[in-house]
């Protein structure tokens, strides 16, 4: 039964307590991650099976749908909270196991042998660490969270609750102390003190720029003009990134609470969350969260009876990368073409509808309630000198374990790649890591000890970006990588300014020429000249950062460019025009895998102890043989 | 609070070593003009809002310890800015802009002349498309249409290198009133149109419309559609919608003793 609207802080405290009792209460609580990733792995069926089995047995269990916990590879994941027992996580659960699990739990037993890990302390909920110890009851052999390498080095602040609470039920957020920060801010912190707290915490924007959040809020508070707006950037245009989606799907109230705190501090009365159209689940979760928060008196008119009004609406983006840029995003919210403009006058002074506006990224917003609750000092104690707190990364590419990770700033890239993500998949050699999304830069082995830090990454020619992290192995051609990202940016350029529209096109043409084996050293020089021009002369961040993939690979992997243009060779064996695959007969064991994999039947032999042979006339240089060869017997020339 | 002071405040700035005081938020381009410093522009027009697209008006700005390149046409002057309009970095950037625009709009003599003036003999990039393009996407026509004409008759289509200025779906610009502002502001002669046989034809936008005759001298002076567009927007007593500019001036000259100037220029650009 939905509870009534809350009209004062005491109402909130009472309701939080009731929610908490229900959450950790006497009932067994089962939850399944059904975010976009979980659903793709069959979590919907698992949820169905759990519900059905619980009903069939007439058990008084709670079954909940949660979102992504970051271990997308291990989905479907089932999280079990039973009174007096540690919290236990099961991975790769199918409907049959789900039923067995319920059967066991009906007798108070866990399936220790299938469990992935356990948590004796609910430290993941930073707001409310809670001891769960009780009898280990057959779970002693199950590793704890802290023993799993993927989790051991992580620290969940922005991702707290993601995958651990039901995002569609405000009571679950309240159970973990949700909206306490808003209450605290309204009750005991004058606006000035809130802004000062955010400033002192050292929080910087997680959307890419790393601009100090408190400074932005202050400028907006001091700007003239009514009404003021608070915006959330949920455009997440970086291909392959899903940090913000996870938060919007998994913990939408954290974003709303953060925005409400800022609105209170700044004196804003309206908010928009700009979400890309490709995120229907995120839109749905946010929409329902807004509705529930309004019904609960946590958003809308006269919030918690304190006379503060703040209304939030969702604006759905058109799915263009450039619409994530602040001025383009605001134009898009206004219903105009999503095209950037010069930012000589800050948007905190003249933003959406020409009014003072504060725009922050989803992850930035999710950090705000924690800072208010835990205090600026707590937050500022995490991280490096100028980059405080944690950062979420989506680790993809050739990492052994891919997924969503949150680490304290200051952790080295090496620790993320090797300790958390388990190094390079397939036992290959590490070559580079790309941070910062499509317009980020590539860093080689010798840069791996760089810390996760806005300024250190920028100084190295890459950037923090919004948190994409792509691991590349030794079979990656860095010129091709630059060509690939430049092609993306060329298509995503809005086309307004000459520098980006024409410049990125010419960069792309030069990169294509080099990867096609037709480049010269003069082309490499021209590429560098155009790249620097684009970086210095574009209107918006898209153009300004578009040369990063090129300039960073030129800086750290210049030899590879020169091999393409002077020796006509692609050292990684990727650029087709410059690569010839051959069988190293000494290593070939004639297993025949390559000839089966070859799409053009260019490989003869490879059976009955006759080593394989590639017919160069038929070979299309797809590299499939090299990919499948178990003995590394396919070489390149 | 200094950044939020009322807009009529005066601020000092230094341009090419010379100090000048201007109203806060004066465009850097206009401030330079007051010092008779000419900054080349392509997408700028005094009658239209700045757009900052061509990047030709690039200057070097220094504030405190940082120096960066930016465009002058859309840079509002605020406290503490010093500007250099001809540093080596500025000239190199301008040259690259012209080189890129030349390759983009190889058929525009205007761009070539500007580029040659800057010492570019030939662009290092291949001409785009069929080599017939003149449009540099400066957006002056789109803004002129919006801010001076009917608005919305033409606009940008698509993104990135596929961007073009066009009538809706490349067909007849149904909202076009034939005012010719777009043709007048186009810096490269891309927009074609002509007055002929009692009709104004905006060839680039596939529109054609009837011209109106001056009640006084009988000369055809403006498209009927443009006059219809203006009529409800003007006060009763303004005879603009009936009498041609030359006759209006002649009448005014009689009344004020100002010398009459030649009649209105009709539009003409038939370059292929
Ligand atoms: C081309 C481009 C794309 C961007 N895309 C995003 C995005 O998808 N999400 C985001 O939060 N910020 C994005 N940004 C950064 C925003 O412009 C802005 O800096 C940010 O939303 C501000 O919030 P923050 O200070 O909390 O990071 C993008 C910037 C550029 C130049
Ligand atoms: S930099 Fe690129 S995306 Fe940004 S305004 Fe210029 S053309 Fe558009
Ligand atoms: S004149 Fe300033 S950018 Fe075009």
Short mmCIF file of N, CA, C and O in Angstrom, two decimals, chain A residues 218-220 222-224 319-322 339-342 344-346 348-349 490-499 501-503 505-506 509-510 526 529-530 533-534 536-540 544, chain B residues 1 3-5 24-25 27 51-55 58 68-71 74-76 78 92-94 96-101 103-104 124-128 136-138 156 158-163:
data_model
loop_
_atom_site.label_atom_id
_atom_site.label_comp_id
_atom_site.label_asym_id
_atom_site.label_seq_id
_atom_site.Cartn_x
_atom_site.Cartn_y
_atom_site.Cartn_z
N UNK A 218 28.08 27.93 -7.47
CA UNK A 218 28.18 29.27 -6.90
C UNK A 218 27.90 30.32 -7.97
O UNK A 218 27.13 31.26 -7.75
N UNK A 219 28.52 30.14 -9.16
CA UNK A 219 28.31 31.11 -10.24
C UNK A 219 26.83 31.20 -10.57
O UNK A 219 26.29 32.29 -10.81
N UNK A 220 26.16 30.06 -10.56
CA UNK A 220 24.74 30.04 -10.91
C UNK A 220 23.92 30.70 -9.81
O UNK A 220 22.98 31.44 -10.07
N UNK A 222 24.88 33.04 -7.89
CA UNK A 222 25.12 34.49 -7.90
C UNK A 222 24.61 35.18 -9.16
O UNK A 222 24.53 36.40 -9.20
N UNK A 223 24.28 34.39 -10.19
CA UNK A 223 23.84 34.99 -11.45
C UNK A 223 22.45 35.60 -11.29
O UNK A 223 21.64 35.13 -10.50
N UNK A 224 22.20 36.66 -12.09
CA UNK A 224 20.89 37.30 -12.07
C UNK A 224 19.98 36.61 -13.06
O UNK A 224 20.40 36.23 -14.13
N UNK A 319 19.89 11.47 -29.73
CA UNK A 319 20.89 10.44 -29.96
C UNK A 319 22.10 10.90 -30.75
O UNK A 319 22.82 10.09 -31.31
N UNK A 320 22.34 12.21 -30.81
CA UNK A 320 23.55 12.68 -31.47
C UNK A 320 24.62 12.88 -30.40
O UNK A 320 24.33 13.39 -29.32
N UNK A 321 25.84 12.49 -30.73
CA UNK A 321 26.95 12.61 -29.78
C UNK A 321 27.12 14.05 -29.33
O UNK A 321 27.32 14.33 -28.14
N UNK A 322 26.99 14.98 -30.28
CA UNK A 322 27.25 16.38 -29.96
C UNK A 322 26.21 16.94 -28.98
O UNK A 322 26.47 17.92 -28.28
N UNK A 339 22.97 22.23 -31.62
CA UNK A 339 24.20 22.79 -32.20
C UNK A 339 24.89 23.64 -31.14
O UNK A 339 24.23 24.44 -30.48
N UNK A 340 26.19 23.45 -30.95
CA UNK A 340 26.88 24.22 -29.91
C UNK A 340 27.05 25.68 -30.30
O UNK A 340 26.95 26.04 -31.46
N UNK A 341 27.29 26.49 -29.30
CA UNK A 341 27.63 27.88 -29.54
C UNK A 341 28.84 28.22 -28.68
O UNK A 341 29.22 27.44 -27.80
N UNK A 342 29.41 29.40 -28.91
CA UNK A 342 30.57 29.81 -28.12
C UNK A 342 30.14 29.96 -26.66
O UNK A 342 29.01 30.34 -26.38
N UNK A 344 31.67 31.91 -24.32
CA UNK A 344 32.36 33.01 -23.65
C UNK A 344 31.56 33.49 -22.46
O UNK A 344 32.10 33.94 -21.47
N UNK A 345 30.23 33.43 -22.59
CA UNK A 345 29.38 33.70 -21.43
C UNK A 345 28.93 32.35 -20.91
O UNK A 345 28.34 31.56 -21.64
N UNK A 346 29.28 32.07 -19.65
CA UNK A 346 29.01 30.73 -19.11
C UNK A 346 27.53 30.43 -19.04
O UNK A 346 26.71 31.33 -18.84
N UNK A 348 26.18 29.08 -16.63
CA UNK A 348 25.69 29.36 -15.29
C UNK A 348 25.09 30.76 -15.23
O UNK A 348 24.28 31.08 -14.36
N UNK A 349 25.46 31.58 -16.19
CA UNK A 349 24.92 32.93 -16.26
C UNK A 349 23.75 32.98 -17.24
O UNK A 349 22.71 33.57 -16.97
N UNK A 490 34.21 12.31 -37.14
CA UNK A 490 33.90 12.98 -38.40
C UNK A 490 32.39 12.92 -38.65
O UNK A 490 31.77 13.88 -39.07
N UNK A 491 31.81 11.76 -38.37
CA UNK A 491 30.37 11.63 -38.61
C UNK A 491 29.55 12.36 -37.56
O UNK A 491 28.42 12.74 -37.81
N UNK A 492 30.09 12.49 -36.37
CA UNK A 492 29.32 13.09 -35.29
C UNK A 492 29.50 14.61 -35.21
O UNK A 492 28.76 15.28 -34.49
N UNK A 493 30.49 15.15 -35.90
CA UNK A 493 30.65 16.60 -35.93
C UNK A 493 29.35 17.21 -36.41
O UNK A 493 28.72 16.71 -37.33
N UNK A 494 28.93 18.30 -35.76
CA UNK A 494 27.66 18.88 -36.17
C UNK A 494 27.81 19.61 -37.49
O UNK A 494 26.85 19.82 -38.20
N UNK A 495 29.04 20.00 -37.82
CA UNK A 495 29.27 20.65 -39.11
C UNK A 495 29.18 22.16 -39.07
O UNK A 495 29.29 22.82 -40.09
N UNK A 496 29.00 22.71 -37.87
CA UNK A 496 28.85 24.16 -37.80
C UNK A 496 30.18 24.87 -38.11
O UNK A 496 30.21 25.80 -38.90
N UNK A 497 31.25 24.47 -37.46
CA UNK A 497 32.47 25.26 -37.64
C UNK A 497 33.46 24.61 -38.59
O UNK A 497 33.59 23.40 -38.66
N UNK A 498 34.15 25.45 -39.32
CA UNK A 498 35.10 25.00 -40.33
C UNK A 498 36.14 24.06 -39.73
O UNK A 498 36.47 23.02 -40.30
N UNK A 499 36.67 24.44 -38.56
CA UNK A 499 37.79 23.69 -38.00
C UNK A 499 37.43 22.22 -37.81
O UNK A 499 38.16 21.34 -38.24
N UNK A 501 34.49 20.54 -38.84
CA UNK A 501 33.87 19.88 -40.00
C UNK A 501 34.91 19.53 -41.06
O UNK A 501 35.04 18.38 -41.45
N UNK A 502 35.67 20.54 -41.50
CA UNK A 502 36.64 20.30 -42.57
C UNK A 502 37.92 19.66 -42.03
O UNK A 502 38.50 18.80 -42.67
N UNK A 503 38.33 20.11 -40.85
CA UNK A 503 39.60 19.62 -40.29
C UNK A 503 39.55 18.14 -39.97
O UNK A 503 40.44 17.38 -40.33
N UNK A 505 37.56 15.97 -41.15
CA UNK A 505 37.46 15.23 -42.43
C UNK A 505 38.85 15.01 -43.02
O UNK A 505 39.20 13.90 -43.44
N UNK A 506 39.67 16.06 -43.02
CA UNK A 506 41.01 15.93 -43.62
C UNK A 506 41.89 15.02 -42.79
O UNK A 506 42.72 14.28 -43.31
N UNK A 509 40.91 11.59 -43.78
CA UNK A 509 41.43 11.21 -45.11
C UNK A 509 42.90 10.84 -45.04
O UNK A 509 43.34 9.87 -45.66
N UNK A 510 43.66 11.62 -44.25
CA UNK A 510 45.09 11.33 -44.13
C UNK A 510 45.31 9.99 -43.43
O UNK A 510 46.16 9.19 -43.83
N UNK A 526 51.50 16.68 -42.04
CA UNK A 526 50.27 17.44 -42.30
C UNK A 526 49.18 17.02 -41.32
O UNK A 526 48.44 17.85 -40.79
N UNK A 529 49.77 18.74 -38.16
CA UNK A 529 49.46 20.17 -38.28
C UNK A 529 47.95 20.41 -38.25
O UNK A 529 47.46 21.27 -37.50
N UNK A 530 47.21 19.64 -39.03
CA UNK A 530 45.75 19.81 -39.05
C UNK A 530 45.17 19.49 -37.67
O UNK A 530 44.30 20.19 -37.17
N UNK A 533 45.57 22.30 -35.33
CA UNK A 533 44.67 23.39 -35.74
C UNK A 533 43.25 23.11 -35.26
O UNK A 533 42.59 23.98 -34.69
N UNK A 534 42.78 21.87 -35.47
CA UNK A 534 41.40 21.53 -35.07
C UNK A 534 41.24 21.71 -33.56
O UNK A 534 40.25 22.27 -33.08
N UNK A 536 42.76 23.69 -31.59
CA UNK A 536 42.81 25.09 -31.15
C UNK A 536 41.68 25.95 -31.70
O UNK A 536 41.44 27.04 -31.20
N UNK A 537 41.03 25.51 -32.77
CA UNK A 537 40.13 26.43 -33.48
C UNK A 537 38.67 26.02 -33.52
O UNK A 537 37.87 26.71 -34.14
N UNK A 538 38.33 24.90 -32.91
CA UNK A 538 36.92 24.48 -32.97
C UNK A 538 36.09 25.22 -31.93
O UNK A 538 36.62 25.66 -30.91
N UNK A 539 34.79 25.31 -32.19
CA UNK A 539 33.93 26.01 -31.24
C UNK A 539 33.78 25.21 -29.95
O UNK A 539 33.90 25.74 -28.86
N UNK A 540 33.48 23.93 -30.11
CA UNK A 540 33.08 23.20 -28.90
C UNK A 540 34.02 22.06 -28.59
O UNK A 540 34.95 21.76 -29.34
N UNK A 544 37.46 20.36 -30.28
CA UNK A 544 38.68 20.60 -29.50
C UNK A 544 39.34 19.29 -29.07
O UNK A 544 40.56 19.22 -28.92
N UNK B 1 31.27 38.70 -7.41
CA UNK B 1 30.08 39.13 -8.17
C UNK B 1 30.48 39.91 -9.43
O UNK B 1 29.61 40.31 -10.19
N UNK B 3 31.47 39.30 -12.30
CA UNK B 3 31.04 38.84 -13.61
C UNK B 3 29.55 39.05 -13.86
O UNK B 3 29.06 38.73 -14.92
N UNK B 4 28.85 39.53 -12.88
CA UNK B 4 27.41 39.64 -13.07
C UNK B 4 26.96 41.09 -12.97
O UNK B 4 25.82 41.39 -12.67
N UNK B 5 27.88 41.98 -13.24
CA UNK B 5 27.57 43.40 -13.15
C UNK B 5 26.66 43.79 -14.29
O UNK B 5 26.61 43.14 -15.31
N UNK B 24 30.82 46.96 -21.58
CA UNK B 24 30.98 45.54 -21.28
C UNK B 24 30.14 44.73 -22.26
O UNK B 24 29.03 45.13 -22.61
N UNK B 25 30.69 43.62 -22.73
CA UNK B 25 30.01 42.74 -23.67
C UNK B 25 29.95 43.26 -25.11
O UNK B 25 29.24 42.72 -25.95
N UNK B 27 31.25 43.23 -28.72
CA UNK B 27 31.98 42.16 -29.41
C UNK B 27 33.41 42.61 -29.70
O UNK B 27 33.64 43.76 -30.11
N UNK B 51 27.75 34.18 -35.07
CA UNK B 51 27.55 32.73 -35.20
C UNK B 51 28.84 31.95 -34.94
O UNK B 51 28.80 30.84 -34.43
N UNK B 52 29.96 32.54 -35.29
CA UNK B 52 31.24 31.91 -34.96
C UNK B 52 31.53 30.64 -35.72
O UNK B 52 32.13 29.72 -35.17
N UNK B 53 31.11 30.55 -36.98
CA UNK B 53 31.25 29.28 -37.69
C UNK B 53 32.48 29.21 -38.59
O UNK B 53 33.11 28.18 -38.68
N UNK B 54 32.83 30.32 -39.27
CA UNK B 54 33.88 30.20 -40.28
C UNK B 54 35.26 30.12 -39.65
O UNK B 54 36.17 29.55 -40.23
N UNK B 55 35.45 30.69 -38.48
CA UNK B 55 36.71 30.70 -37.73
C UNK B 55 37.79 31.59 -38.33
O UNK B 55 38.94 31.51 -37.94
N UNK B 58 39.68 34.60 -36.15
CA UNK B 58 40.41 34.13 -34.97
C UNK B 58 41.41 35.18 -34.46
O UNK B 58 42.04 35.88 -35.24
N UNK B 68 44.84 31.81 -25.41
CA UNK B 68 44.21 30.84 -26.30
C UNK B 68 43.69 31.52 -27.55
O UNK B 68 43.58 32.75 -27.59
N UNK B 69 43.39 30.72 -28.55
CA UNK B 69 42.82 31.25 -29.78
C UNK B 69 41.31 31.22 -29.67
O UNK B 69 40.75 30.27 -29.15
N UNK B 70 40.67 32.27 -30.17
CA UNK B 70 39.22 32.23 -30.23
C UNK B 70 38.74 33.21 -31.29
O UNK B 70 39.52 33.98 -31.83
N UNK B 71 37.47 33.15 -31.61
CA UNK B 71 36.94 34.02 -32.65
C UNK B 71 36.53 35.35 -32.04
O UNK B 71 36.02 35.41 -30.92
N UNK B 74 32.28 36.64 -31.91
CA UNK B 74 31.33 36.25 -30.86
C UNK B 74 31.97 36.30 -29.47
O UNK B 74 31.51 35.65 -28.55
N UNK B 75 33.04 37.09 -29.36
CA UNK B 75 33.70 37.22 -28.06
C UNK B 75 33.28 38.53 -27.39
O UNK B 75 33.62 39.61 -27.87
N UNK B 76 32.53 38.45 -26.30
CA UNK B 76 32.16 39.68 -25.61
C UNK B 76 33.32 40.17 -24.75
O UNK B 76 33.97 39.37 -24.07
N UNK B 78 35.13 41.47 -21.73
CA UNK B 78 34.93 41.57 -20.28
C UNK B 78 36.25 41.98 -19.64
O UNK B 78 37.28 42.07 -20.33
N UNK B 92 48.69 31.63 -38.73
CA UNK B 92 48.76 30.22 -39.16
C UNK B 92 47.36 29.61 -39.15
O UNK B 92 46.98 28.89 -40.08
N UNK B 93 46.59 29.91 -38.11
CA UNK B 93 45.24 29.35 -38.01
C UNK B 93 44.36 29.87 -39.15
O UNK B 93 43.63 29.13 -39.79
N UNK B 94 44.49 31.16 -39.42
CA UNK B 94 43.68 31.77 -40.48
C UNK B 94 44.02 31.15 -41.83
O UNK B 94 43.15 30.88 -42.65
N UNK B 96 45.18 28.16 -42.36
CA UNK B 96 44.62 26.79 -42.44
C UNK B 96 43.12 26.84 -42.70
O UNK B 96 42.60 26.06 -43.50
N UNK B 97 42.44 27.78 -42.06
CA UNK B 97 40.99 27.92 -42.29
C UNK B 97 40.71 28.17 -43.77
O UNK B 97 39.86 27.53 -44.38
N UNK B 98 41.48 29.09 -44.35
CA UNK B 98 41.24 29.42 -45.76
C UNK B 98 41.61 28.26 -46.68
O UNK B 98 40.95 28.01 -47.69
N UNK B 99 42.66 27.54 -46.29
CA UNK B 99 43.07 26.40 -47.10
C UNK B 99 41.95 25.34 -47.10
O UNK B 99 41.61 24.76 -48.13
N UNK B 100 41.37 25.12 -45.93
CA UNK B 100 40.29 24.14 -45.81
C UNK B 100 39.05 24.61 -46.57
O UNK B 100 38.39 23.83 -47.25
N UNK B 101 38.76 25.93 -46.45
CA UNK B 101 37.56 26.45 -47.12
C UNK B 101 37.73 26.43 -48.65
O UNK B 101 36.79 26.17 -49.39
N UNK B 103 39.42 24.24 -50.36
CA UNK B 103 39.20 22.86 -50.81
C UNK B 103 37.72 22.48 -50.68
O UNK B 103 37.21 21.67 -51.44
N UNK B 104 37.04 23.11 -49.72
CA UNK B 104 35.62 22.78 -49.55
C UNK B 104 34.76 23.45 -50.63
O UNK B 104 33.80 22.86 -51.12
N UNK B 124 46.49 22.12 -49.88
CA UNK B 124 47.11 20.79 -49.85
C UNK B 124 46.08 19.67 -49.82
O UNK B 124 46.41 18.50 -49.75
N UNK B 125 44.81 20.03 -49.81
CA UNK B 125 43.76 19.01 -49.74
C UNK B 125 43.01 18.95 -51.06
O UNK B 125 42.88 19.96 -51.76
N UNK B 126 42.53 17.77 -51.37
CA UNK B 126 41.79 17.59 -52.61
C UNK B 126 40.48 18.34 -52.54
O UNK B 126 39.87 18.45 -51.48
N UNK B 127 40.05 18.86 -53.69
CA UNK B 127 38.76 19.55 -53.75
C UNK B 127 37.66 18.58 -53.37
O UNK B 127 37.69 17.42 -53.77
N UNK B 128 36.72 19.08 -52.60
CA UNK B 128 35.61 18.21 -52.21
C UNK B 128 34.59 18.11 -53.32
O UNK B 128 34.37 19.05 -54.07
N UNK B 136 30.23 27.84 -48.16
CA UNK B 136 31.15 27.53 -47.07
C UNK B 136 30.39 27.34 -45.75
O UNK B 136 30.99 27.28 -44.68
N UNK B 137 29.07 27.23 -45.81
CA UNK B 137 28.24 26.94 -44.64
C UNK B 137 28.40 28.00 -43.54
O UNK B 137 28.34 27.67 -42.35
N UNK B 138 28.59 29.25 -43.96
CA UNK B 138 28.77 30.31 -42.96
C UNK B 138 27.46 30.60 -42.23
O UNK B 138 27.45 31.20 -41.17
N UNK B 156 19.71 24.67 -42.33
CA UNK B 156 20.75 23.65 -42.46
C UNK B 156 20.10 22.27 -42.50
O UNK B 156 19.09 22.03 -41.83
N UNK B 158 21.20 17.99 -42.33
CA UNK B 158 22.21 16.98 -41.98
C UNK B 158 23.36 17.53 -41.14
O UNK B 158 23.37 18.67 -40.73
N UNK B 159 24.31 16.62 -40.86
CA UNK B 159 25.40 16.91 -39.92
C UNK B 159 26.75 16.80 -40.59
O UNK B 159 26.88 16.17 -41.63
N UNK B 160 27.75 17.32 -39.90
CA UNK B 160 29.14 17.11 -40.29
C UNK B 160 29.41 17.47 -41.73
O UNK B 160 28.91 18.47 -42.24
N UNK B 161 30.21 16.64 -42.42
CA UNK B 161 30.57 16.95 -43.80
C UNK B 161 29.38 16.88 -44.74
O UNK B 161 29.44 17.32 -45.87
N UNK B 162 28.28 16.32 -44.27
CA UNK B 162 27.10 16.24 -45.13
C UNK B 162 26.19 17.46 -44.99
O UNK B 162 25.16 17.56 -45.65
N UNK B 163 26.59 18.35 -44.13
CA UNK B 163 25.77 19.52 -43.87
C UNK B 163 25.63 20.35 -45.14
O UNK B 163 26.58 20.56 -45.88
#
